[in-house]
Coordinates of N, CA and C in Angstrom, one line a residue:
M1 N 0.8 -1.2 0.0 CA 0.0 0.0 0.0 C 0.9 1.2 0.0
P2 N 0.6 2.2 -0.9 CA 1.4 3.4 -1.0 C 1.4 4.1 0.4
S3 N 2.5 4.8 0.7 CA 2.7 5.5 2.0 C 1.6 6.5 2.2
T4 N 1.1 7.2 1.2 CA 0.1 8.3 1.3 C -1.2 7.7 1.8
I5 N -1.6 6.6 1.1 CA -2.9 5.9 1.5 C -2.8 5.3 2.9
N6 N -1.6 4.7 3.1 CA -1.4 4.1 4.5 C -1.5 5.2 5.5
Y7 N -0.9 6.4 5.3 CA -1.0 7.4 6.3 C -2.4 8.0 6.4
A8 N -3.1 8.0 5.3 CA -4.5 8.5 5.4 C -5.4 7.6 6.2
F9 N -5.2 6.3 6.0 CA -6.1 5.3 6.6 C -5.7 5.1 8.1
F10 N -4.4 5.1 8.4 CA -4.0 4.7 9.7 C -3.3 5.8 10.5
G11 N -3.2 7.0 9.9 CA -2.7 8.1 10.5 C -3.7 9.2 10.8
W12 N -4.5 9.5 9.8 CA -5.6 10.5 10.0 C -6.9 10.0 10.3
Y13 N -7.3 8.9 9.7 CA -8.6 8.3 9.9 C -8.9 7.9 11.3
P14 N -8.0 7.4 12.1 CA -8.3 7.1 13.5 C -8.7 8.3 14.3
Y15 N -8.2 9.5 14.0 CA -8.6 10.7 14.8 C -10.0 11.2 14.3
V16 N -10.3 11.0 13.1 CA -11.6 11.3 12.6 C -12.7 10.5 13.3
C17 N -12.4 9.2 13.4 CA -13.3 8.2 14.0 C -13.4 8.5 15.5
L18 N -12.3 8.7 16.2 CA -12.4 9.0 17.6 C -13.1 10.3 17.9
T19 N -12.9 11.3 17.1 CA -13.6 12.6 17.3 C -15.1 12.5 17.2
V20 N -15.5 11.8 16.1 CA -17.0 11.6 15.8 C -17.6 10.7 16.9
F21 N -16.8 9.7 17.3 CA -17.3 8.8 18.4 C -17.6 9.5 19.7
L22 N -16.7 10.4 20.1 CA -16.9 11.0 21.4 C -17.9 12.2 21.3
L23 N -17.6 13.1 20.3 CA -18.5 14.2 20.2 C -19.9 13.8 19.8
G24 N -20.0 12.9 18.8 CA -21.3 12.4 18.4 C -22.1 11.8 19.5
S25 N -21.5 11.0 20.3 CA -22.2 10.4 21.5 C -22.7 11.4 22.4
L26 N -21.9 12.4 22.7 CA -22.3 13.5 23.6 C -23.4 14.3 23.0
V27 N -23.4 14.7 21.7 CA -24.4 15.4 21.1 C -25.7 14.6 21.1
R28 N -25.6 13.4 20.7 CA -26.9 12.6 20.7 C -27.5 12.5 22.1
F29 N -26.7 12.3 23.1 CA -27.3 12.2 24.5 C -27.9 13.5 24.9
D30 N -27.3 14.6 24.4 CA -27.8 15.9 24.8 C -29.1 16.3 24.1
R31 N -29.2 15.9 22.8 CA -30.3 16.4 21.9 C -31.3 15.4 21.6
E32 N -31.0 14.1 21.6 CA -31.9 13.0 21.2 C -31.9 11.9 22.2
Q33 N -32.3 12.2 23.5 CA -32.3 11.2 24.5 C -33.3 10.1 24.3
Y34 N -34.4 10.5 23.6 CA -35.5 9.5 23.4 C -35.1 8.4 22.4
T35 N -34.0 8.7 21.6 CA -33.5 7.7 20.7 C -32.4 6.9 21.3
W36 N -32.0 7.1 22.5 CA -30.9 6.4 23.2 C -31.5 5.1 23.8
K37 N -31.5 4.1 22.9 CA -32.1 2.8 23.3 C -31.6 1.7 22.4
T38 N -32.0 0.5 22.7 CA -31.6 -0.6 21.9 C -32.7 -1.1 21.0
G39 N -33.9 -0.6 21.2 CA -35.0 -1.0 20.3 C -35.3 -2.5 20.4
S40 N -35.5 -3.1 21.6 CA -35.6 -4.5 21.7 C -36.8 -5.1 21.0
S41 N -36.7 -6.3 20.5 CA -37.8 -7.0 19.9 C -38.0 -8.4 20.6
Q42 N -37.8 -8.4 21.9 CA -37.7 -9.6 22.7 C -39.1 -10.4 22.7
L43 N -40.2 -9.8 22.3 CA -41.4 -10.5 22.3 C -41.5 -11.5 21.2
L44 N -40.6 -11.4 20.2 CA -40.6 -12.3 19.1 C -39.4 -13.2 19.1
R45 N -39.6 -14.5 19.0 CA -38.5 -15.5 19.0 C -37.5 -15.2 20.2
R46 N -38.1 -15.3 21.3 CA -37.3 -14.9 22.5 C -36.2 -15.9 22.8
R47 N -36.3 -17.2 22.5 CA -35.3 -18.2 22.8 C -34.0 -17.9 22.0
Q48 N -34.2 -17.6 20.7 CA -33.1 -17.3 19.8 C -32.4 -16.0 20.2
L49 N -33.3 -15.0 20.6 CA -32.7 -13.8 21.1 C -31.9 -14.0 22.3
R50 N -32.4 -14.8 23.3 CA -31.7 -15.0 24.5 C -30.3 -15.6 24.3
W51 N -30.3 -16.7 23.5 CA -29.0 -17.3 23.2 C -28.0 -16.4 22.4
G52 N -28.6 -15.7 21.4 CA -27.7 -14.9 20.6 C -27.2 -13.7 21.4
S53 N -28.1 -13.0 22.1 CA -27.7 -11.8 22.9 C -26.6 -12.2 24.0
N54 N -26.9 -13.3 24.7 CA -25.9 -13.6 25.7 C -24.5 -14.0 25.2
L55 N -24.5 -14.8 24.1 CA -23.2 -15.2 23.5 C -22.5 -14.0 22.9
F56 N -23.3 -13.1 22.3 CA -22.7 -11.9 21.7 C -22.1 -11.0 22.8
H57 N -22.9 -10.7 23.8 CA -22.4 -9.7 24.8 C -21.2 -10.3 25.6
V58 N -21.3 -11.5 26.0 CA -20.2 -12.1 26.7 C -18.9 -12.1 25.8
G59 N -19.1 -12.5 24.6 CA -17.9 -12.5 23.7 C -17.4 -11.2 23.4
I60 N -18.2 -10.2 23.1 CA -17.7 -8.9 22.8 C -17.1 -8.2 23.9
L61 N -17.6 -8.4 25.2 CA -16.9 -7.8 26.3 C -15.5 -8.4 26.5
A62 N -15.4 -9.7 26.3 CA -14.0 -10.3 26.4 C -13.1 -9.8 25.3
I63 N -13.6 -9.7 24.1 CA -12.8 -9.2 23.0 C -12.4 -7.8 23.3
F64 N -13.3 -6.9 23.7 CA -13.0 -5.5 23.9 C -11.9 -5.4 25.0
G65 N -12.1 -6.2 26.1 CA -11.2 -6.1 27.2 C -9.8 -6.6 26.8
G66 N -9.8 -7.7 26.0 CA -8.5 -8.2 25.5 C -7.8 -7.2 24.6
H67 N -8.5 -6.5 23.7 CA -7.9 -5.5 22.8 C -7.4 -4.3 23.6
F68 N -8.2 -3.9 24.6 CA -7.9 -2.7 25.3 C -6.6 -2.9 26.1
V69 N -6.5 -4.1 26.8 CA -5.3 -4.3 27.6 C -4.2 -4.7 26.7
G70 N -4.4 -5.5 25.7 CA -3.3 -6.0 24.9 C -2.7 -4.9 24.0
L71 N -3.5 -3.9 23.6 CA -2.9 -2.9 22.7 C -2.4 -1.7 23.4
L72 N -3.0 -1.3 24.5 CA -2.7 -0.1 25.2 C -1.8 -0.2 26.4
T73 N -1.5 -1.5 26.8 CA -0.5 -1.6 27.9 C 0.9 -1.5 27.3
P74 N 1.7 -0.6 27.9 CA 3.0 -0.4 27.4 C 3.8 -1.7 27.4
I75 N 4.7 -1.9 26.4 CA 5.4 -3.1 26.3 C 6.3 -3.4 27.5
W76 N 6.9 -2.3 28.0 CA 7.8 -2.5 29.1 C 7.1 -3.1 30.4
I77 N 5.8 -2.9 30.5 CA 5.1 -3.6 31.6 C 5.1 -5.1 31.4
F78 N 4.9 -5.6 30.2 CA 4.9 -7.0 30.0 C 6.3 -7.5 30.2
D79 N 7.3 -6.8 29.7 CA 8.7 -7.2 29.9 C 9.0 -7.3 31.4
A80 N 8.6 -6.3 32.2 CA 8.9 -6.3 33.6 C 8.2 -7.4 34.3
L81 N 7.0 -7.9 33.9 CA 6.3 -9.0 34.5 C 6.8 -10.3 34.0
G82 N 7.8 -10.3 33.1 CA 8.3 -11.6 32.5 C 7.4 -12.2 31.5
I83 N 6.5 -11.5 30.9 CA 5.6 -12.1 29.9 C 6.2 -11.9 28.5
S84 N 6.6 -12.9 27.9 CA 7.2 -12.8 26.6 C 6.2 -12.5 25.5
H85 N 6.7 -12.0 24.4 CA 5.8 -11.7 23.3 C 5.2 -13.0 22.7
S86 N 5.9 -14.0 22.7 CA 5.3 -15.3 22.1 C 4.2 -15.8 23.0
F87 N 4.4 -15.7 24.3 CA 3.3 -16.2 25.3 C 2.1 -15.3 25.1
K88 N 2.3 -14.0 25.0 CA 1.2 -13.1 24.8 C 0.5 -13.3 23.5
Q89 N 1.2 -13.6 22.5 CA 0.6 -14.0 21.2 C -0.2 -15.2 21.3
G90 N 0.3 -16.3 22.0 CA -0.5 -17.5 22.1 C -1.7 -17.3 23.0
L91 N -1.6 -16.5 24.0 CA -2.7 -16.2 24.9 C -3.8 -15.5 24.1
A92 N -3.4 -14.5 23.3 CA -4.4 -13.7 22.5 C -5.1 -14.6 21.5
I93 N -4.4 -15.6 20.9 CA -5.0 -16.5 20.0 C -6.0 -17.4 20.6
V94 N -5.6 -18.0 21.8 CA -6.5 -18.9 22.5 C -7.8 -18.2 23.0
V95 N -7.5 -17.2 23.9 CA -8.6 -16.5 24.6 C -9.4 -15.7 23.5
G96 N -8.7 -15.0 22.7 CA -9.5 -14.3 21.6 C -10.2 -15.1 20.7
G97 N -9.7 -16.3 20.4 CA -10.4 -17.2 19.5 C -11.7 -17.8 20.2
I98 N -11.6 -18.1 21.4 CA -12.8 -18.6 22.1 C -13.9 -17.5 22.2
A99 N -13.4 -16.4 22.6 CA -14.4 -15.2 22.7 C -14.9 -14.9 21.4
G100 N -14.1 -14.9 20.4 CA -14.5 -14.5 19.0 C -15.5 -15.5 18.5
I101 N -15.3 -16.8 18.7 CA -16.3 -17.8 18.2 C -17.6 -17.6 18.9
A102 N -17.6 -17.4 20.2 CA -18.9 -17.2 21.0 C -19.6 -16.0 20.4
C103 N -18.8 -14.9 20.2 CA -19.4 -13.7 19.7 C -20.0 -13.9 18.3
F104 N -19.2 -14.6 17.5 CA -19.6 -14.8 16.1 C -20.9 -15.6 16.1
V105 N -21.0 -16.7 16.9 CA -22.2 -17.5 16.9 C -23.4 -16.6 17.4
G106 N -23.2 -15.8 18.4 CA -24.2 -14.9 18.9 C -24.7 -13.9 17.9
I107 N -23.8 -13.2 17.2 CA -24.2 -12.2 16.2 C -24.8 -12.9 15.0
S108 N -24.4 -14.1 14.7 CA -25.1 -14.8 13.6 C -26.5 -15.2 13.9
L109 N -26.8 -15.6 15.2 CA -28.1 -15.9 15.6 C -29.0 -14.6 15.5
L110 N -28.4 -13.5 16.0 CA -29.1 -12.2 16.0 C -29.4 -11.7 14.6
A111 N -28.4 -11.9 13.7 CA -28.6 -11.5 12.3 C -29.6 -12.3 11.6
H112 N -29.6 -13.7 11.8 CA -30.5 -14.6 11.2 C -31.9 -14.3 11.7
R113 N -32.1 -14.0 12.9 CA -33.4 -13.7 13.5 C -34.0 -12.4 12.9
R114 N -33.1 -11.4 12.7 CA -33.6 -10.1 12.2 C -33.9 -10.1 10.7
L115 N -33.1 -10.9 10.0 CA -33.2 -10.9 8.5 C -34.3 -11.9 8.0
F116 N -34.4 -13.0 8.7 CA -35.3 -14.1 8.2 C -36.6 -14.3 8.9
D117 N -36.9 -13.4 9.9 CA -38.2 -13.4 10.5 C -38.9 -12.1 9.9
A118 N -40.0 -12.3 9.2 CA -40.6 -11.2 8.5 C -41.1 -10.2 9.5
R119 N -41.7 -10.6 10.6 CA -42.2 -9.6 11.6 C -41.1 -8.7 12.1
I120 N -39.9 -9.4 12.5 CA -38.8 -8.6 13.0 C -38.2 -7.7 12.0
R121 N -38.1 -8.2 10.8 CA -37.5 -7.5 9.7 C -38.3 -6.2 9.3
N122 N -39.6 -6.4 9.4 CA -40.5 -5.2 9.1 C -40.4 -4.1 10.1
T123 N -40.1 -4.5 11.3 CA -40.0 -3.5 12.4 C -38.5 -3.0 12.6
S124 N -37.6 -3.4 11.8 CA -36.2 -3.1 11.9 C -35.9 -1.9 11.0
S125 N -35.0 -1.0 11.4 CA -34.6 0.1 10.6 C -33.4 -0.3 9.8
F126 N -33.0 0.5 8.9 CA -31.8 0.2 8.1 C -30.5 0.1 9.0
G127 N -30.5 1.0 10.0 CA -29.4 1.0 10.9 C -29.3 -0.2 11.7
D128 N -30.4 -0.8 12.1 CA -30.4 -2.0 12.9 C -29.8 -3.2 12.2
I129 N -30.1 -3.3 10.9 CA -29.6 -4.4 10.1 C -28.2 -4.1 9.7
A130 N -27.9 -2.8 9.3 CA -26.5 -2.5 8.9 C -25.5 -2.7 10.0
I131 N -25.8 -2.3 11.2 CA -24.8 -2.5 12.3 C -24.6 -4.0 12.6
L132 N -25.6 -4.8 12.5 CA -25.4 -6.2 12.7 C -24.5 -6.8 11.7
L133 N -24.7 -6.5 10.4 CA -23.9 -7.0 9.3 C -22.5 -6.5 9.4
L134 N -22.3 -5.2 9.9 CA -21.0 -4.7 10.0 C -20.2 -5.4 11.1
L135 N -20.9 -5.7 12.2 CA -20.2 -6.4 13.3 C -19.9 -7.9 12.9
W136 N -20.8 -8.5 12.2 CA -20.6 -9.8 11.7 C -19.4 -9.9 10.8
L137 N -19.2 -8.9 9.9 CA -18.1 -8.9 9.0 C -16.8 -8.6 9.8
Q138 N -16.9 -7.7 10.8 CA -15.7 -7.5 11.6 C -15.2 -8.7 12.4
L139 N -16.2 -9.5 12.9 CA -15.8 -10.7 13.6 C -15.2 -11.7 12.7
T140 N -15.8 -11.8 11.4 CA -15.2 -12.7 10.4 C -13.8 -12.4 10.1
L141 N -13.5 -11.1 10.0 CA -12.1 -10.6 9.7 C -11.2 -10.9 11.0
G142 N -11.7 -10.7 12.2 CA -11.0 -10.9 13.4 C -10.6 -12.4 13.5
L143 N -11.5 -13.3 13.2 CA -11.2 -14.7 13.3 C -10.3 -15.1 12.2
S144 N -10.3 -14.5 11.1 CA -9.4 -14.8 10.0 C -8.0 -14.4 10.3
T145 N -7.8 -13.4 11.2 CA -6.4 -13.0 11.5 C -5.7 -14.1 12.4
I146 N -6.5 -15.0 13.0 CA -5.9 -16.1 13.8 C -5.0 -17.0 12.9
F147 N -5.5 -17.3 11.7 CA -4.7 -18.2 10.8 C -3.4 -17.5 10.4
V148 N -3.5 -16.2 10.2 CA -2.3 -15.5 9.8 C -1.3 -15.4 11.0
S149 N -1.9 -15.2 12.2 CA -1.0 -15.0 13.4 C -0.3 -16.3 13.7
L150 N -0.9 -17.5 13.4 CA -0.3 -18.8 13.7 C 1.1 -18.9 12.9
G151 N 1.2 -18.1 11.9 CA 2.5 -18.2 11.1 C 3.6 -17.4 11.7
H152 N 3.4 -16.5 12.7 CA 4.4 -15.8 13.3 C 4.2 -15.7 14.8
M153 N 4.5 -16.8 15.5 CA 4.2 -16.9 16.9 C 5.2 -16.2 17.8
D154 N 6.2 -15.5 17.2 CA 7.2 -14.8 17.9 C 6.6 -13.5 18.5
G155 N 5.4 -13.1 18.1 CA 4.8 -11.9 18.6 C 5.3 -10.6 18.0
H156 N 6.1 -10.7 16.9 CA 6.6 -9.5 16.3 C 5.6 -8.6 15.7
E157 N 4.6 -9.2 15.0 CA 3.5 -8.5 14.4 C 2.6 -7.8 15.4
M158 N 2.4 -8.5 16.6 CA 1.6 -8.0 17.6 C 2.2 -6.7 18.2
V159 N 3.5 -6.7 18.3 CA 4.2 -5.5 18.8 C 3.9 -4.3 17.9
K160 N 3.8 -4.5 16.6 CA 3.6 -3.4 15.7 C 2.2 -2.8 16.0
F161 N 1.2 -3.6 16.2 CA -0.1 -3.1 16.5 C -0.2 -2.3 17.9
M162 N 0.6 -2.8 18.8 CA 0.7 -2.1 20.1 C 1.3 -0.8 19.9
N163 N 2.4 -0.7 19.2 CA 3.1 0.6 18.9 C 2.2 1.5 18.1
W164 N 1.4 1.0 17.2 CA 0.5 1.8 16.4 C -0.6 2.4 17.3
A165 N -1.3 1.6 18.1 CA -2.4 2.0 18.9 C -1.9 3.1 20.0
Q166 N -0.8 2.8 20.6 CA -0.2 3.7 21.6 C 0.3 5.0 20.9
G167 N 0.8 4.9 19.7 CA 1.3 6.0 19.0 C 0.1 7.0 18.6
I168 N -1.0 6.4 18.3 CA -2.2 7.2 17.9 C -2.7 8.0 19.2
L169 N -2.7 7.3 20.3 CA -3.2 8.0 21.5 C -2.2 9.0 22.1
T170 N -1.0 8.8 21.8 CA 0.0 9.8 22.2 C 0.4 10.8 21.1
L171 N -0.4 10.8 20.1 CA -0.3 11.8 19.0 C 1.1 11.8 18.3
Q172 N 1.6 10.6 18.1 CA 2.8 10.4 17.3 C 2.5 10.5 15.8
P173 N 3.2 11.5 15.1 CA 2.9 11.7 13.7 C 3.3 10.5 12.8
S174 N 4.2 9.6 13.3 CA 4.6 8.5 12.4 C 4.0 7.2 12.9
A175 N 2.9 7.2 13.6 CA 2.3 6.0 14.1 C 1.9 5.1 12.9
A176 N 1.4 5.6 11.8 CA 1.0 4.8 10.7 C 2.1 3.9 10.1
N177 N 3.3 4.3 10.3 CA 4.4 3.5 9.8 C 4.6 2.1 10.4
Y178 N 4.0 2.0 11.6 CA 4.2 0.7 12.3 C 3.4 -0.4 11.6
V179 N 2.3 0.0 10.9 CA 1.4 -1.1 10.3 C 1.5 -1.0 8.8
A180 N 2.5 -0.4 8.3 CA 2.6 -0.2 6.8 C 2.8 -1.5 6.1
D181 N 3.5 -2.5 6.7 CA 3.8 -3.7 6.0 C 3.1 -4.9 6.6
V182 N 2.1 -4.7 7.3 CA 1.4 -5.9 7.9 C 0.5 -6.5 6.9
H183 N 0.0 -7.7 7.2 CA -0.9 -8.5 6.3 C -2.2 -7.7 6.0
P184 N -2.7 -7.7 4.7 CA -3.9 -7.0 4.4 C -5.1 -7.3 5.2
V185 N -5.2 -8.6 5.7 CA -6.4 -8.9 6.6 C -6.3 -8.1 7.9
F186 N -5.2 -7.9 8.4 CA -5.0 -7.0 9.6 C -5.4 -5.6 9.3
K187 N -5.0 -5.1 8.1 CA -5.4 -3.7 7.8 C -6.9 -3.6 7.6
A188 N -7.5 -4.6 7.0 CA -9.0 -4.5 6.8 C -9.7 -4.6 8.2
H189 N -9.1 -5.4 9.1 CA -9.7 -5.5 10.4 C -9.6 -4.2 11.2
L190 N -8.4 -3.6 11.1 CA -8.2 -2.3 11.8 C -9.1 -1.2 11.2
F191 N -9.2 -1.1 9.8 CA -10.0 -0.1 9.2 C -11.5 -0.3 9.5
L192 N -12.0 -1.5 9.5 CA -13.4 -1.7 9.8 C -13.7 -1.5 11.3
G193 N -12.7 -1.8 12.1 CA -12.9 -1.5 13.6 C -13.0 0.0 13.8
M194 N -12.2 0.8 13.2 CA -12.3 2.2 13.3 C -13.6 2.8 12.7
T195 N -14.1 2.1 11.7 CA -15.3 2.6 11.1 C -16.5 2.3 12.0
I196 N -16.4 1.2 12.8 CA -17.5 1.0 13.8 C -17.5 2.1 14.8
F197 N -16.4 2.6 15.2 CA -16.3 3.7 16.1 C -16.9 5.0 15.4
L198 N -16.7 5.1 14.2 CA -17.2 6.3 13.4 C -18.8 6.3 13.4
V199 N -19.4 5.1 13.2 CA -20.9 5.1 13.1 C -21.5 4.8 14.4
F200 N -20.7 4.6 15.4 CA -21.3 4.3 16.8 C -22.3 5.3 17.2
P201 N -22.1 6.6 17.2 CA -23.1 7.5 17.7 C -24.5 7.5 17.0
F202 N -24.5 7.0 15.8 CA -25.7 7.0 14.9 C -26.5 5.7 14.9
T203 N -26.1 4.8 15.8 CA -26.7 3.5 15.8 C -27.2 3.1 17.2
R204 N -27.7 1.9 17.4 CA -28.2 1.5 18.7 C -27.0 1.1 19.6
L205 N -25.8 1.2 19.1 CA -24.6 0.8 19.9 C -24.4 1.8 21.1
V206 N -25.0 3.0 21.0 CA -24.8 4.0 22.0 C -25.3 3.5 23.4
H207 N -26.2 2.4 23.4 CA -26.6 1.9 24.7 C -25.5 1.4 25.5
A208 N -24.3 1.1 24.9 CA -23.1 0.6 25.6 C -22.7 1.7 26.7
W209 N -22.9 3.0 26.4 CA -22.6 4.0 27.4 C -23.4 3.9 28.6
S210 N -24.6 3.3 28.5 CA -25.5 3.3 29.6 C -25.5 1.9 30.4
A211 N -24.4 1.2 30.2 CA -24.3 -0.1 30.9 C -24.3 0.2 32.4
P212 N -25.2 -0.4 33.2 CA -25.3 -0.1 34.6 C -24.2 -0.7 35.5
V213 N -22.9 -0.3 35.2 CA -21.8 -0.9 35.9 C -21.8 -0.3 37.4
W214 N -22.4 0.8 37.6 CA -22.4 1.4 39.0 C -23.2 0.5 39.9
Y215 N -24.1 -0.3 39.5 CA -24.8 -1.2 40.4 C -23.9 -2.2 41.1
L216 N -22.7 -2.5 40.5 CA -21.8 -3.4 41.1 C -21.3 -2.9 42.5
G217 N -21.1 -1.6 42.6 CA -20.6 -1.1 43.9 C -21.7 -0.5 44.8
R218 N -22.9 -0.6 44.4 CA -24.0 -0.1 45.2 C -24.2 -1.0 46.5
P219 N -24.4 -0.4 47.7 CA -24.7 -1.2 48.9 C -26.0 -1.9 48.7
G220 N -26.0 -3.2 49.2 CA -27.2 -4.0 48.9 C -28.4 -3.7 49.9
Y221 N -29.5 -3.8 49.4 CA -30.7 -3.7 50.2 C -31.8 -4.5 49.5
Q222 N -32.9 -4.8 50.3 CA -33.9 -5.6 49.8 C -35.3 -4.9 50.0
V223 N -36.1 -4.9 48.9 CA -37.4 -4.3 49.0 C -38.4 -5.4 49.2
V224 N -39.2 -5.2 50.3 CA -40.1 -6.2 50.7 C -41.5 -5.6 50.6
R225 N -42.4 -6.4 50.0 CA -43.8 -5.9 49.9 C -44.7 -6.9 50.8
T226 N -45.4 -6.4 51.7 CA -46.2 -7.2 52.6 C -47.6 -7.2 52.1
R227 N -48.3 -8.4 52.3 CA -49.7 -8.5 51.8 C -50.7 -7.9 52.8
F228 N -50.2 -7.5 54.0 CA -51.1 -7.0 55.0 C -51.0 -5.4 55.1
A229 N -50.5 -4.8 54.1 CA -50.4 -3.4 54.1 C -51.8 -2.7 54.2
G230 N -51.9 -1.9 55.2 CA -53.2 -1.2 55.4 C -53.5 -0.1 54.4
R231 N -54.8 0.2 54.3 CA -55.2 1.3 53.4 C -54.8 2.6 53.9
R232 N -54.5 3.5 53.0 CA -54.2 4.9 53.4 C -55.4 5.6 53.9
P233 N -55.4 6.3 55.0 CA -56.6 7.0 55.5 C -57.1 8.0 54.5
S234 N -58.4 8.1 54.3 CA -59.0 9.1 53.4 C -58.9 10.5 54.1
P235 N -58.7 11.5 53.3 CA -58.6 12.9 53.9 C -59.9 13.3 54.5
P236 N -59.9 14.2 55.5 CA -61.1 14.7 56.1 C -61.9 15.6 55.2
G237 N -63.2 15.7 55.5 CA -64.0 16.5 54.6 C -64.9 15.7 53.7
P238 N -65.9 16.3 53.0 CA -66.8 15.5 52.2 C -66.1 15.0 50.9
A239 N -66.5 13.8 50.6 CA -65.9 13.2 49.3 C -66.7 13.7 48.2
I240 N -66.1 14.1 47.1 CA -66.7 14.7 46.0 C -66.4 13.8 44.8
R241 N -67.5 13.4 44.1 CA -67.3 12.6 42.8 C -67.8 13.5 41.6
F242 N -67.1 13.3 40.6 CA -67.4 14.1 39.3 C -68.1 13.1 38.4
H243 N -69.4 13.3 38.2 CA -70.1 12.5 37.3 C -70.2 13.1 35.9
A244 N -70.0 14.4 35.8 CA -70.0 15.0 34.5 C -69.0 16.2 34.6
P245 N -68.4 16.6 33.4 CA -67.4 17.7 33.5 C -68.1 19.0 34.0
G246 N -67.4 19.5 35.1 CA -67.8 20.8 35.6 C -69.0 20.7 36.6
R247 N -69.5 19.5 36.9 CA -70.7 19.3 37.8 C -70.3 18.4 38.9
P248 N -69.7 18.9 40.0 CA -69.3 18.0 41.1 C -70.6 17.6 41.9
T249 N -70.5 16.4 42.5 CA -71.6 15.8 43.3 C -71.0 15.4 44.6
V250 N -71.7 15.8 45.7 CA -71.3 15.5 47.1 C -71.7 14.1 47.4
A251 N -70.8 13.3 47.8 CA -71.1 11.9 48.1 C -71.8 11.7 49.4
N252 N -71.5 12.6 50.4 CA -72.1 12.5 51.7 C -72.7 13.8 52.1
P253 N -74.0 14.1 51.7 CA -74.6 15.4 52.0 C -74.6 15.8 53.5
S254 N -74.8 14.8 54.3 CA -74.9 15.2 55.8 C -73.5 15.7 56.3
A255 N -72.5 15.1 55.8 CA -71.1 15.5 56.2 C -70.9 16.9 55.7
S256 N -71.4 17.2 54.5 CA -71.3 18.6 54.0 C -72.0 19.6 54.8
L257 N -73.3 19.2 55.3 CA -74.0 20.2 56.1 C -73.4 20.4 57.4
R258 N -72.8 19.3 58.0 CA -72.2 19.5 59.3 C -70.9 20.4 59.2
S259 N -70.2 20.3 58.1 CA -69.0 21.1 57.9 C -69.4 22.6 57.8
K260 N -70.6 22.9 57.2 CA -71.0 24.3 57.1 C -71.5 24.9 58.4
S261 N -72.1 24.0 59.3 CA -72.7 24.6 60.5 C -71.6 24.9 61.5

């Protein structure tokens, strides 16, 4: 790939995606809070949804955590802990492969459910279907990189991606050079991953910002409802019922007369 195109895709494009990702999410939350939802269709084909959603979310959380730690942890920390590049490469292949397969099966179930059930397809927007297919394609590319990674278990290629990701976050102008000569499937995986960040604020993926992680640190309590709860006392004075608009009727005339005397 020519250096100019490589620099545009992996030098400038990441900053465009990150800017739209952060500012777009903030603007959407501020201006369109009623669209901040997942648009669940759980009333239809609930069993397939349950399996697909659980596999997808468990897998994607493991994949995101692995990418976050693996790419953004400085290399000297792994060296200080005695973790070799080859061991980290093997761990990424095994753990990432298991999580990727689970996530791929889950997203395939969700995509099949949304595309081949006429009722769900008719209530789905273009964005609902497009983001599912985009994630499915990204997972396919991610699993394909495993076969390429098996050919260089020394971890040298993995170090290139670490240097690139950390170079982007530290605003290094030459960060794109780290991935200039990597395999095309890795470049496609990186480009599509950044594109997902680009379209993130305009899709249902924004609900990831609303994950209730704060519940994990909340002190526990239990709400108990008793069947012997007494009725709330009625307020003093005559009870008034409205049988027609603008024409109140006194339910207890004697109580009303006593209150006037």
